[in-house]
Short mmCIF file of C-alpha atoms in Angstrom, two decimals:
data_model
loop_
_atom_site.label_atom_id
_atom_site.label_comp_id
_atom_site.label_asym_id
_atom_site.label_seq_id
_atom_site.Cartn_x
_atom_site.Cartn_y
_atom_site.Cartn_z
CA MET D 1 26.40 10.21 25.29
CA ASP D 2 25.98 8.35 22.01
CA THR D 3 22.99 9.84 20.19
CA GLY D 4 22.64 7.16 17.52
CA ARG D 5 21.17 3.71 17.35
CA SER D 6 23.12 1.03 19.19
CA GLU D 7 25.77 -0.48 16.92
CA ARG D 8 26.16 -3.57 19.07
CA ALA D 9 23.17 -5.53 17.84
CA GLY D 10 23.86 -9.18 18.43
CA ARG D 11 26.26 -8.44 21.27
CA ASP D 12 25.78 -7.30 24.86
CA GLU D 13 22.13 -8.31 24.78
CA ASP D 14 20.49 -8.54 28.17
CA PRO D 15 18.46 -11.77 28.35
CA ALA D 16 16.16 -10.04 30.84
CA CYS D 17 14.89 -7.65 28.17
CA ALA D 18 14.51 -9.93 25.16
CA PRO D 19 12.00 -12.71 24.48
CA GLU D 20 13.27 -16.08 25.66
CA ALA D 21 12.14 -19.27 23.95
CA GLU D 22 12.80 -21.40 27.01
CA ILE D 23 10.30 -19.52 29.18
CA ALA D 24 7.01 -21.41 29.43
CA PRO D 25 4.10 -19.60 27.74
CA GLY D 26 2.28 -17.18 30.03
CA ILE D 27 4.94 -17.27 32.77
CA VAL D 28 7.05 -14.23 33.52
CA PRO D 29 10.29 -14.71 35.51
CA GLU D 30 9.22 -12.13 38.08
CA GLY D 31 12.52 -11.91 39.95
CA ASP D 32 14.75 -11.25 36.93
CA GLU D 33 12.50 -8.61 35.42
CA ARG D 34 11.83 -6.86 38.72
CA ARG D 35 15.54 -6.79 39.49
CA MET D 36 16.26 -5.14 36.17
CA GLN D 37 13.81 -2.33 36.89
CA VAL D 38 15.27 -1.88 40.37
CA ARG D 39 18.82 -1.82 38.97
CA THR D 40 17.74 0.84 36.48
CA TYR D 41 16.10 2.91 39.21
CA ASN D 42 19.12 2.58 41.50
CA PHE D 43 21.37 3.69 38.65
CA TRP D 44 19.20 6.79 38.11
CA ALA D 45 19.06 7.60 41.84
CA GLY D 46 22.86 7.30 42.02
CA LEU D 47 23.17 10.11 39.48
CA LEU D 48 21.06 12.58 41.45
CA ASP D 49 23.89 13.87 43.66
CA GLU D 50 21.51 16.03 45.74
CA ARG D 51 19.83 17.40 42.58
CA SER D 52 16.14 17.07 41.83
CA LEU D 53 16.95 15.67 38.36
CA PRO D 54 20.10 13.91 37.10
CA ASP D 55 22.26 15.63 34.49
CA ILE D 56 21.85 14.16 31.01
CA ALA D 57 25.62 14.51 30.52
CA ASP D 58 26.05 11.67 33.04
CA LEU D 59 23.95 9.23 31.02
CA HIS D 60 25.78 6.99 28.52
CA PRO D 61 23.40 4.23 27.37
CA GLU D 62 26.06 2.69 25.13
CA GLN D 63 28.10 2.01 28.28
CA LEU D 64 25.26 0.15 30.03
CA PRO D 65 25.32 -3.45 28.77
CA ASP D 66 23.03 -4.45 31.65
CA PHE D 67 19.98 -2.61 30.28
CA GLY D 68 21.20 -0.31 27.49
CA PRO D 69 20.18 -2.69 24.66
CA CYS D 70 16.54 -2.59 25.79
CA SER D 71 16.36 1.15 26.41
CA VAL D 72 15.33 4.33 24.62
CA LEU D 73 16.14 7.98 25.24
CA LEU D 74 13.55 10.61 24.29
CA ASP D 75 14.77 14.19 23.71
CA PHE D 76 12.13 16.90 24.22
CA GLY D 77 14.35 19.76 23.05
CA GLY D 78 12.21 20.19 19.94
CA GLY D 79 8.84 19.84 21.70
CA ILE D 80 6.87 17.18 23.56
CA GLU D 81 4.41 16.14 20.85
CA ASP D 82 7.01 14.37 18.69
CA PRO D 83 10.27 14.02 20.66
CA GLN D 84 13.50 12.96 19.03
CA ILE D 85 14.90 9.52 19.76
CA ALA D 86 18.44 10.22 20.91
CA TRP D 87 19.22 6.56 21.66
CA LEU D 88 17.59 3.27 20.73
CA GLY D 89 19.01 0.03 22.09
CA ALA D 90 19.64 -2.88 19.74
CA ASN D 91 17.02 -5.19 21.26
CA LEU D 92 14.23 -2.60 21.15
CA ALA D 93 15.23 -1.60 17.63
CA ARG D 94 15.04 -5.22 16.50
CA GLU D 95 11.67 -5.75 18.19
CA CYS D 96 10.25 -2.74 16.32
CA GLY D 97 10.96 -4.41 13.01
CA ALA D 98 11.84 -1.05 11.46
CA GLU D 99 13.67 -1.19 8.14
CA GLY D 100 15.73 1.94 8.84
CA PRO D 101 16.74 4.26 11.68
CA ILE D 102 13.98 5.62 13.91
CA ARG D 103 14.74 9.26 14.64
CA ARG D 104 11.45 10.57 16.03
CA LEU D 105 8.61 9.13 18.08
CA ALA D 106 6.19 9.54 15.18
CA GLU D 107 8.29 7.05 13.18
CA VAL D 108 7.83 4.25 15.73
CA PRO D 109 5.90 1.34 14.12
CA ALA D 110 2.45 0.72 15.57
CA GLY D 111 2.12 -2.48 17.56
CA SER D 112 5.72 -2.39 18.78
CA LEU D 113 7.00 -2.30 22.35
CA LEU D 114 8.50 1.11 21.73
CA SER D 115 5.02 2.44 20.99
CA ARG D 116 3.98 1.28 24.47
CA ILE D 117 6.69 3.41 26.07
CA ALA D 118 5.35 6.32 24.04
CA ASP D 119 1.95 5.84 25.69
CA HIS D 120 3.43 6.67 29.10
CA TYR D 121 5.86 9.53 28.56
CA MET D 122 3.24 12.24 29.22
CA GLN D 123 2.70 10.62 32.60
CA ILE D 124 6.28 11.25 33.68
CA LEU D 125 6.18 14.85 32.43
CA ALA D 126 3.10 15.42 34.57
CA SER D 127 4.39 13.72 37.71
CA GLU D 128 8.05 14.83 37.45
CA ALA D 129 9.06 11.51 38.98
CA PRO D 130 10.09 8.03 37.79
CA ILE D 131 7.18 6.00 36.46
CA GLY D 132 6.81 2.24 36.49
CA PHE D 133 4.31 0.42 34.28
CA GLU D 134 3.27 -3.13 33.48
CA ALA D 135 0.70 -4.45 31.02
CA ASP D 136 0.06 -6.83 28.14
CA PHE D 137 -0.82 -6.23 24.50
CA VAL D 138 -1.00 -8.01 21.16
CA ASP D 139 1.94 -7.13 18.96
CA ARG D 140 2.08 -6.62 15.20
CA ARG D 141 2.61 -10.40 14.69
CA GLY D 142 -0.54 -11.22 16.63
CA ALA D 143 1.38 -12.52 19.66
CA PRO D 144 0.37 -11.57 23.24
CA ILE D 145 3.26 -9.78 24.94
CA LEU D 146 3.79 -9.22 28.66
CA TYR D 147 5.97 -6.22 29.40
CA ARG D 148 7.28 -4.15 32.28
CA GLY D 149 9.06 -0.85 32.03
CA ILE D 150 10.37 2.18 33.85
CA LEU D 151 10.74 5.78 32.68
CA LEU D 152 13.30 8.08 34.30
CA PRO D 153 13.59 11.89 33.93
CA PHE D 154 16.82 13.70 33.04
CA SER D 155 17.64 17.38 32.64
CA ARG D 156 20.16 19.65 30.94
CA ALA D 157 20.19 22.37 33.58
CA GLY D 158 18.48 20.62 36.48
CA THR D 159 15.33 22.76 36.39
CA ARG D 160 13.03 20.86 34.03
CA ILE D 161 12.67 17.50 32.29
CA ASP D 162 14.48 17.63 28.94
CA PHE D 163 14.95 13.87 28.42
CA VAL D 164 13.18 10.68 29.44
CA TYR D 165 15.15 7.44 29.59
CA GLY D 166 13.02 4.31 29.33
CA VAL D 167 13.94 0.67 29.93
CA ILE D 168 11.53 -2.12 29.09
CA SER D 169 11.58 -5.90 29.51
CA TRP D 170 9.17 -8.32 27.89
CA LYS D 171 8.14 -11.92 27.38
CA GLU D 172 5.87 -13.51 24.81
CA GLY D 173 2.76 -14.83 26.56
CA LEU D 174 1.75 -17.51 24.07
CA PRO D 175 3.29 -18.52 20.74
CA PRO D 176 1.03 -17.81 17.72
CA PRO D 177 -1.34 -19.13 16.61
CA PHE D 178 -3.31 -18.81 19.82
CA ASP D 179 -6.92 -18.74 20.92
CA ALA D 180 -8.21 -15.48 22.42
CA GLY D 181 -9.65 -17.36 25.40
CA ASP D 182 -6.35 -19.14 25.98
CA ALA D 183 -4.51 -15.82 25.76
CA ALA D 184 -6.76 -14.20 28.33
CA HIS D 185 -6.31 -17.17 30.65
CA ALA D 186 -2.55 -17.08 30.25
CA LEU D 187 -2.34 -13.37 30.97
CA ASP D 188 -4.58 -13.45 34.05
CA PRO D 189 -1.99 -14.75 36.57
CA VAL D 190 0.46 -11.90 35.93
CA PRO D 191 0.75 -9.90 39.18
CA ALA D 192 -0.52 -6.33 38.90
CA TRP D 193 2.02 -3.54 39.25
CA THR D 194 -0.03 -0.38 39.38
CA ASP D 195 1.03 2.35 36.99
CA GLY D 196 2.23 5.38 38.89
CA PRO D 197 5.18 7.28 40.28
CA LEU D 198 7.71 5.18 42.15
CA ALA D 199 7.51 7.09 45.42
CA ALA D 200 9.25 4.21 47.20
CA TRP D 201 10.55 0.76 46.34
CA ALA D 202 10.60 -2.15 48.72
CA ASP D 203 14.01 -3.13 47.40
CA GLY D 204 15.38 0.23 46.25
CA PRO D 205 15.84 3.81 47.47
CA ALA D 206 12.98 6.23 47.81
CA GLY D 207 12.42 8.73 45.03
CA PRO D 208 10.50 11.98 44.63
CA GLY D 209 6.76 11.80 44.25
CA PRO D 210 4.06 14.22 43.04
CA SER D 211 0.80 15.07 44.78
CA PRO D 212 -1.73 12.21 44.89
CA ALA D 213 -4.13 14.19 42.67
CA ALA D 214 -1.49 14.86 40.02
CA ALA D 215 -0.35 11.24 40.13
CA GLY D 216 -3.94 10.04 39.79
CA LEU D 217 -4.61 12.24 36.77
CA ALA D 218 -1.36 11.16 35.12
CA GLU D 219 -2.22 7.51 35.72
CA ARG D 220 -5.70 7.93 34.25
CA LEU D 221 -4.23 9.72 31.24
CA ALA D 222 -1.75 6.91 30.61
CA SER D 223 -4.53 4.34 30.91
CA ALA D 224 -6.77 6.25 28.48
CA ARG D 225 -3.92 6.63 26.00
CA ASP D 226 -3.27 2.88 26.19
CA SER D 227 -6.88 2.25 25.18
CA ALA D 228 -6.75 4.88 22.45
CA ALA D 229 -3.65 3.19 21.01
CA ALA D 230 -5.40 -0.19 21.11
CA ALA D 231 -8.35 1.29 19.22
CA ARG D 232 -5.96 2.29 16.44
CA GLY D 233 -3.90 -0.86 16.39
CA HIS D 234 -6.20 -3.91 16.32
CA GLN D 235 -9.00 -3.88 13.77
CA HIS D 236 -10.81 -6.90 15.20
CA ARG D 237 -10.99 -5.28 18.64
CA MET D 238 -11.33 -1.68 17.48
CA GLU D 239 -14.94 -1.08 18.53
CA GLN D 240 -14.47 -2.51 22.01
CA ALA D 241 -11.16 -0.70 22.46
CA LEU D 242 -12.70 2.58 21.27
CA ARG D 243 -15.51 2.28 23.82
CA GLU D 244 -12.92 1.63 26.51
CA ALA D 245 -10.78 4.60 25.42
CA ILE D 246 -13.74 7.00 25.39
CA GLY D 247 -14.83 5.65 28.77
CA ARG D 248 -11.43 6.22 30.29
CA ALA D 249 -11.31 9.70 28.80
CA TYR D 250 -14.66 10.38 30.48
CA ASP D 251 -13.31 9.04 33.78
CA LEU D 252 -10.33 11.38 33.38
CA SER D 253 -12.71 14.31 32.90
CA LEU D 254 -14.47 13.45 36.16
CA ALA D 255 -11.16 13.25 38.01
CA ALA D 256 -10.09 16.56 36.45
CA GLU D 257 -13.05 18.30 38.07
CA ALA D 258 -11.59 17.45 41.48
CA ALA D 259 -8.10 18.67 40.49
CA PRO D 260 -8.57 21.48 37.94
CA GLY D 261 -5.12 22.95 38.56
CA ASP D 262 -3.37 19.64 37.93
CA PHE D 263 -5.44 19.04 34.80
CA ALA D 264 -4.62 22.53 33.51
CA ARG D 265 -0.96 21.67 34.02
CA LEU D 266 -1.37 18.50 31.94
CA LEU D 267 -2.85 20.56 29.12
CA ARG D 268 -0.05 23.11 29.43
CA ILE D 269 2.61 20.40 29.26
CA ALA D 270 0.95 19.00 26.14
CA GLY D 271 0.71 22.45 24.55
CA ILE D 272 -3.11 22.26 24.39
CA ARG D 273 -5.08 25.47 24.78
CA PRO D 274 -7.85 25.07 27.40
CA ARG D 275 -11.38 25.86 26.24
CA PRO D 276 -14.91 24.87 27.28
CA GLY D 277 -16.14 21.40 26.46
CA PRO D 278 -14.42 18.02 26.16
CA GLY D 279 -12.34 18.98 23.10
CA PRO D 280 -9.03 19.62 24.93
CA LEU D 281 -9.41 16.40 26.93
CA VAL D 282 -10.09 14.34 23.81
CA LYS D 283 -7.03 15.84 22.12
CA LEU D 284 -4.95 15.07 25.22
CA VAL D 285 -6.01 11.41 25.18
CA PHE D 286 -6.23 10.64 21.46
CA GLY D 287 -3.50 12.96 20.16
CA ASP D 288 -3.21 15.12 17.06
CA GLY D 289 -3.24 12.12 14.72
CA THR D 290 -6.92 11.38 15.40
CA GLY D 291 -9.25 12.50 12.63
CA ARG D 292 -11.91 15.14 13.18
CA ALA D 293 -14.73 12.63 12.85
CA ARG D 294 -13.32 10.35 15.56
CA SER D 295 -12.59 13.32 17.85
CA ALA D 296 -16.12 14.66 17.35
CA GLU D 297 -17.60 11.26 18.19
CA ALA D 298 -15.58 11.05 21.39
CA CYS D 299 -16.60 14.59 22.38
CA ALA D 300 -20.28 13.83 21.77
CA ALA D 301 -20.14 10.57 23.73
CA ILE D 302 -18.45 12.26 26.70
CA ALA D 303 -20.96 15.13 26.59
CA HIS D 304 -23.80 12.60 26.57
CA ALA D 305 -22.34 10.76 29.56
CA ARG D 306 -22.25 14.05 31.44
CA ARG D 307 -25.84 14.73 30.45
CA LEU D 308 -26.85 11.36 31.90
CA GLY D 309 -24.67 11.80 34.99
CA LEU D 310 -22.89 8.49 34.50
CA ALA D 311 -20.42 7.48 37.18
CA ALA D 312 -16.80 6.59 36.50
CA GLY D 313 -16.49 3.28 34.69
CA GLU D 314 -20.07 3.24 33.39
CA LEU D 315 -19.70 4.79 29.93
CA PRO D 316 -18.22 1.74 28.11
CA ARG D 317 -21.08 -0.44 29.40
CA HIS D 318 -23.62 2.19 28.36
CA LEU D 319 -22.16 2.37 24.84
CA ALA D 320 -22.19 -1.44 24.55
CA ALA D 321 -25.77 -1.74 25.84
CA THR D 322 -27.24 0.98 23.61
CA PRO D 323 -28.76 -0.39 20.37
CA GLY D 324 -26.57 0.97 17.60
CA GLY D 325 -23.65 1.50 20.00
CA LEU D 326 -21.44 4.55 19.84
CA ALA D 327 -22.97 5.84 16.62
CA ALA D 328 -26.47 5.85 18.15
CA VAL D 329 -25.28 7.66 21.28
CA VAL D 330 -23.53 10.28 19.15
CA ARG D 331 -26.65 10.82 17.01
CA GLU D 332 -28.81 11.24 20.12
CA GLU D 333 -26.43 13.72 21.73
CA ARG D 334 -26.23 15.78 18.55
CA ARG D 335 -30.03 15.76 18.28
CA LEU D 336 -30.35 17.02 21.85
CA GLN D 337 -27.73 19.70 21.26
CA ARG D 338 -29.56 20.92 18.14
CA ALA D 339 -32.82 21.05 20.09
CA GLU D 340 -31.13 23.07 22.84
CA ARG D 341 -29.72 25.54 20.31
CA ARG D 342 -33.13 25.98 18.66
CA ALA D 343 -34.73 26.59 22.06
CA GLN D 344 -32.09 29.15 22.93
CA GLN D 345 -32.54 30.92 19.60
CA ALA D 346 -36.30 30.92 20.03
CA GLY D 347 -35.98 32.34 23.52
CA GLY D 348 -33.64 35.09 22.31
CA ALA D 349 -36.04 36.03 19.51
CA ALA D 350 -38.98 36.20 21.94
CA ARG D 351 -37.09 38.52 24.30
CA ALA D 352 -36.10 40.75 21.38
#
């Protein structure tokens, strides 16, 4: 296995994984892209050989001109928070716009397609099965991008996931400059492909699948992390994206109540110590790079939603409808918490 960046930039490029000028804006060649994901999955399944996970020694991305140029290999040997990039295909490397080699996930430029793969890798560690995903986002140039990807687990000894191999294909939705309304209209017709483990393919072999509860939590986590990344990446949409991210984190907390064992496993995989309150969940969604102030705001908003008994999906609307928005909700929750602490202290003093 070649553990460096692809040296074949400009050659062996798969047209299915690179932007194509001749494709009409907003139209994704569904057949070509879907076939590439199926070919990737079939390749992975062919390496199983009656094992639960393929051996990483059998993977040679530099020998896969079909999808190697638009692939990345994450190595978790040094930990899961900032995995090493053992392979980066030429097309993905070019799309990142990086000036030098990218050796770790933390070095991936924000607003790149590679950062979108990073949003999903925790999902595959939680589900222990191949993960397919499809979405749109606005890249660092301000262009709307439609993308589809697949993440596949590999192992050194066959007992745990040590590597994740990702393949992604993409198309530019509309050439810049574009109008936000036009962009939304262009992205609407893209068929939904629900994030989640690929338990079975209509045109490929069946693969292993986790429990429905674990898969649901992993899917919610990936969705919340997508929103958290959007809140960091696009200044003009930051407030809306932050509301959405906090709302999805709250929805994840509700789902975790129904599957506490699976949620504890997610925390364990991420190396997060469980403790009372929404702190561990916020860290799981927003990551270590989020400042204390932002984390504290998210914790307060989630605590307030629990106080109000909001249902799943309601928190973003509540934050948007409240005069003063997120900041006002946070102030109110902190006021109520201070009042509760004073009441508790007064009660303790009276009993003494």
